[in-house]
Protein backbone atom coordinates (compact mmCIF):
# COMPACT_ATOMS: atom_id res chain seq x y z
CA UNK A 1 0.00 0.00 0.00
CA UNK A 2 2.90 2.33 0.79
CA UNK A 3 4.21 1.90 -2.76
CA UNK A 4 0.84 2.83 -4.20
CA UNK A 5 0.75 5.98 -2.09
CA UNK A 6 4.29 6.83 -3.15
CA UNK A 7 3.56 6.28 -6.85
CA UNK A 8 0.43 8.43 -6.64
CA UNK A 9 2.46 11.29 -5.14
CA UNK A 10 5.16 10.99 -7.79
CA UNK A 11 2.63 11.04 -10.60
CA UNK A 12 0.78 14.01 -9.12
CA UNK A 13 4.05 15.93 -8.72
CA UNK A 14 4.82 15.48 -12.40
CA UNK A 15 1.77 17.52 -13.39
CA UNK A 16 1.80 20.16 -10.65
CA UNK A 17 3.47 23.58 -10.95
CA UNK A 18 6.81 23.60 -9.15
CA UNK A 19 6.74 24.99 -5.61
CA UNK A 20 9.93 26.97 -6.26
CA UNK A 21 10.91 29.56 -8.87
CA UNK A 22 13.54 28.84 -11.45
CA UNK A 23 15.99 31.38 -10.06
CA UNK A 24 17.98 33.03 -11.63
CA UNK A 25 16.01 32.46 -14.84
CA UNK A 26 12.88 33.78 -13.11
CA UNK A 27 13.95 36.54 -10.67
CA UNK A 28 12.06 36.69 -7.40
CA UNK A 29 9.20 39.23 -7.31
CA UNK A 30 9.08 40.97 -3.95
CA UNK A 31 5.91 42.32 -2.33
CA UNK A 32 5.29 46.06 -2.30
CA UNK A 33 5.91 46.22 1.44
CA UNK A 34 9.38 44.67 1.15
CA UNK A 35 12.09 46.88 2.62
CA UNK A 36 14.89 46.22 0.18
CA UNK A 37 17.14 49.25 -0.05
CA UNK A 38 16.91 53.02 0.29
CA UNK A 39 16.75 55.12 -2.86
CA UNK A 40 16.90 58.88 -3.20
CA UNK A 41 15.57 61.40 -5.68
CA UNK A 42 18.53 63.73 -5.29
CA UNK A 43 16.83 66.52 -7.25
CA UNK A 44 14.34 67.02 -4.41
CA UNK A 45 16.84 66.74 -1.54
CA UNK A 46 17.53 69.95 0.42
CA UNK A 47 20.46 68.40 2.38
CA UNK A 48 18.82 69.11 5.72
CA UNK A 49 20.47 66.05 7.29
CA UNK A 50 17.31 64.77 8.99
CA UNK A 51 17.83 61.30 7.50
CA UNK A 52 21.41 61.21 8.79
CA UNK A 53 20.34 62.18 12.31
CA UNK A 54 17.50 59.65 12.27
CA UNK A 55 19.54 56.69 11.06
CA UNK A 56 20.25 54.24 13.92
CA UNK A 57 22.96 52.49 11.89
CA UNK A 58 24.95 55.59 10.97
CA UNK A 59 24.61 54.59 7.33
CA UNK A 60 23.89 58.04 5.86
CA UNK A 61 26.21 61.03 5.45
CA UNK A 62 24.91 64.39 4.29
CA UNK A 63 27.24 67.21 3.34
CA UNK A 64 25.18 70.37 3.12
CA UNK A 65 28.04 72.54 1.86
CA UNK A 66 29.21 70.01 -0.70
CA UNK A 67 25.63 69.07 -1.69
CA UNK A 68 26.30 65.37 -1.39
CA UNK A 69 24.17 62.59 0.06
CA UNK A 70 25.87 59.31 0.77
CA UNK A 71 24.67 55.92 1.98
CA UNK A 72 26.45 52.74 2.93
CA UNK A 73 23.86 50.12 1.95
CA UNK A 74 25.79 47.44 3.80
CA UNK A 75 25.39 49.27 7.11
CA UNK A 76 21.69 50.01 6.53
CA UNK A 77 19.33 47.80 8.52
CA UNK A 78 16.28 48.74 6.40
CA UNK A 79 14.37 50.24 9.29
CA UNK A 80 12.76 52.87 7.05
CA UNK A 81 13.31 55.68 9.56
CA UNK A 82 15.01 57.98 7.07
CA UNK A 83 12.18 57.51 4.56
CA UNK A 84 9.63 58.30 7.24
CA UNK A 85 11.36 61.47 8.49
CA UNK A 86 12.50 63.04 5.23
CA UNK A 87 10.64 66.38 5.00
CA UNK A 88 10.86 66.42 1.20
CA UNK A 89 9.71 62.81 0.73
CA UNK A 90 12.61 62.22 -1.62
CA UNK A 91 13.61 58.90 -0.04
CA UNK A 92 11.86 55.60 -0.65
CA UNK A 93 12.38 51.93 0.10
CA UNK A 94 12.96 49.96 -3.07
CA UNK A 95 11.65 46.40 -2.96
CA UNK A 96 14.89 44.94 -4.34
CA UNK A 97 17.83 44.21 -2.07
CA UNK A 98 21.35 45.55 -2.44
CA UNK A 99 23.41 43.27 -4.62
CA UNK A 100 26.19 41.35 -2.88
CA UNK A 101 29.66 42.82 -3.09
CA UNK A 102 33.18 41.93 -2.02
CA UNK A 103 33.65 45.43 -0.60
CA UNK A 104 31.36 47.57 1.54
CA UNK A 105 31.12 50.31 -1.04
CA UNK A 106 29.25 53.53 -0.36
CA UNK A 107 26.94 55.18 -2.84
CA UNK A 108 27.39 58.91 -3.27
CA UNK A 109 24.84 61.23 -4.88
CA UNK A 110 25.62 64.81 -5.72
CA UNK A 111 23.22 67.59 -6.59
CA UNK A 112 23.67 68.61 -10.20
CA UNK A 113 22.45 72.15 -9.67
CA UNK A 114 23.32 74.49 -6.78
CA UNK A 115 20.65 74.69 -4.07
CA UNK A 116 19.60 78.03 -2.67
S1 LIG B 1 16.01 64.12 5.08
FE1 LIG B 1 15.48 64.13 2.90
S2 LIG B 1 15.81 66.24 2.24
FE2 LIG B 1 16.88 65.99 4.19
S3 LIG B 1 18.99 65.41 3.62
FE3 LIG B 1 17.84 63.51 3.93
S4 LIG B 1 17.09 62.97 1.91
FE4 LIG B 1 17.69 65.10 1.80
S1 LIG C 1 16.55 52.59 6.41
FE1 LIG C 1 17.13 52.91 8.57
S2 LIG C 1 19.19 52.04 8.73
FE2 LIG C 1 18.78 52.31 6.54
S3 LIG C 1 19.62 54.29 6.04
FE3 LIG C 1 17.46 54.62 6.54
S4 LIG C 1 17.43 55.11 8.74
FE4 LIG C 1 19.44 54.21 8.27
Coordinates of C-alpha atoms and ligand atoms in Angstrom, one line a residue:
X1 CA 0.0 0.0 0.0
X2 CA 2.9 2.3 0.8
X3 CA 4.2 1.9 -2.8
X4 CA 0.8 2.8 -4.2
X5 CA 0.7 6.0 -2.1
X6 CA 4.3 6.8 -3.2
X7 CA 3.6 6.3 -6.9
X8 CA 0.4 8.4 -6.6
X9 CA 2.5 11.3 -5.1
X10 CA 5.2 11.0 -7.8
X11 CA 2.6 11.0 -10.6
X12 CA 0.8 14.0 -9.1
X13 CA 4.1 15.9 -8.7
X14 CA 4.8 15.5 -12.4
X15 CA 1.8 17.5 -13.4
X16 CA 1.8 20.2 -10.7
X17 CA 3.5 23.6 -11.0
X18 CA 6.8 23.6 -9.2
X19 CA 6.7 25.0 -5.6
X20 CA 9.9 27.0 -6.3
X21 CA 10.9 29.6 -8.9
X22 CA 13.5 28.8 -11.5
X23 CA 16.0 31.4 -10.1
X24 CA 18.0 33.0 -11.6
X25 CA 16.0 32.5 -14.8
X26 CA 12.9 33.8 -13.1
X27 CA 14.0 36.5 -10.7
X28 CA 12.1 36.7 -7.4
X29 CA 9.2 39.2 -7.3
X30 CA 9.1 41.0 -4.0
X31 CA 5.9 42.3 -2.3
X32 CA 5.3 46.1 -2.3
X33 CA 5.9 46.2 1.4
X34 CA 9.4 44.7 1.2
X35 CA 12.1 46.9 2.6
X36 CA 14.9 46.2 0.2
X37 CA 17.1 49.3 -0.1
X38 CA 16.9 53.0 0.3
X39 CA 16.7 55.1 -2.9
X40 CA 16.9 58.9 -3.2
X41 CA 15.6 61.4 -5.7
X42 CA 18.5 63.7 -5.3
X43 CA 16.8 66.5 -7.3
X44 CA 14.3 67.0 -4.4
X45 CA 16.8 66.7 -1.5
X46 CA 17.5 69.9 0.4
X47 CA 20.5 68.4 2.4
X48 CA 18.8 69.1 5.7
X49 CA 20.5 66.1 7.3
X50 CA 17.3 64.8 9.0
X51 CA 17.8 61.3 7.5
X52 CA 21.4 61.2 8.8
X53 CA 20.3 62.2 12.3
X54 CA 17.5 59.7 12.3
X55 CA 19.5 56.7 11.1
X56 CA 20.3 54.2 13.9
X57 CA 23.0 52.5 11.9
X58 CA 25.0 55.6 11.0
X59 CA 24.6 54.6 7.3
X60 CA 23.9 58.0 5.9
X61 CA 26.2 61.0 5.5
X62 CA 24.9 64.4 4.3
X63 CA 27.2 67.2 3.3
X64 CA 25.2 70.4 3.1
X65 CA 28.0 72.5 1.9
X66 CA 29.2 70.0 -0.7
X67 CA 25.6 69.1 -1.7
X68 CA 26.3 65.4 -1.4
X69 CA 24.2 62.6 0.1
X70 CA 25.9 59.3 0.8
X71 CA 24.7 55.9 2.0
X72 CA 26.5 52.7 2.9
X73 CA 23.9 50.1 1.9
X74 CA 25.8 47.4 3.8
X75 CA 25.4 49.3 7.1
X76 CA 21.7 50.0 6.5
X77 CA 19.3 47.8 8.5
X78 CA 16.3 48.7 6.4
X79 CA 14.4 50.2 9.3
X80 CA 12.8 52.9 7.1
X81 CA 13.3 55.7 9.6
X82 CA 15.0 58.0 7.1
X83 CA 12.2 57.5 4.6
X84 CA 9.6 58.3 7.2
X85 CA 11.4 61.5 8.5
X86 CA 12.5 63.0 5.2
X87 CA 10.6 66.4 5.0
X88 CA 10.9 66.4 1.2
X89 CA 9.7 62.8 0.7
X90 CA 12.6 62.2 -1.6
X91 CA 13.6 58.9 0.0
X92 CA 11.9 55.6 -0.6
X93 CA 12.4 51.9 0.1
X94 CA 13.0 50.0 -3.1
X95 CA 11.7 46.4 -3.0
X96 CA 14.9 44.9 -4.3
X97 CA 17.8 44.2 -2.1
X98 CA 21.4 45.6 -2.4
X99 CA 23.4 43.3 -4.6
X100 CA 26.2 41.3 -2.9
X101 CA 29.7 42.8 -3.1
X102 CA 33.2 41.9 -2.0
X103 CA 33.7 45.4 -0.6
X104 CA 31.4 47.6 1.5
X105 CA 31.1 50.3 -1.0
X106 CA 29.2 53.5 -0.4
X107 CA 26.9 55.2 -2.8
X108 CA 27.4 58.9 -3.3
X109 CA 24.8 61.2 -4.9
X110 CA 25.6 64.8 -5.7
X111 CA 23.2 67.6 -6.6
X112 CA 23.7 68.6 -10.2
X113 CA 22.4 72.2 -9.7
X114 CA 23.3 74.5 -6.8
X115 CA 20.7 74.7 -4.1
X116 CA 19.6 78.0 -2.7
Ligands
LIG1 S1 16.0 64.1 5.1 FE1 15.5 64.1 2.9 S2 15.8 66.2 2.2 FE2 16.9 66.0 4.2 S3 19.0 65.4 3.6 FE3 17.8 63.5 3.9 S4 17.1 63.0 1.9 FE4 17.7 65.1 1.8
LIG2 S1 16.5 52.6 6.4 FE1 17.1 52.9 8.6 S2 19.2 52.0 8.7 FE2 18.8 52.3 6.5 S3 19.6 54.3 6.0 FE3 17.5 54.6 6.5 S4 17.4 55.1 8.7 FE4 19.4 54.2 8.3

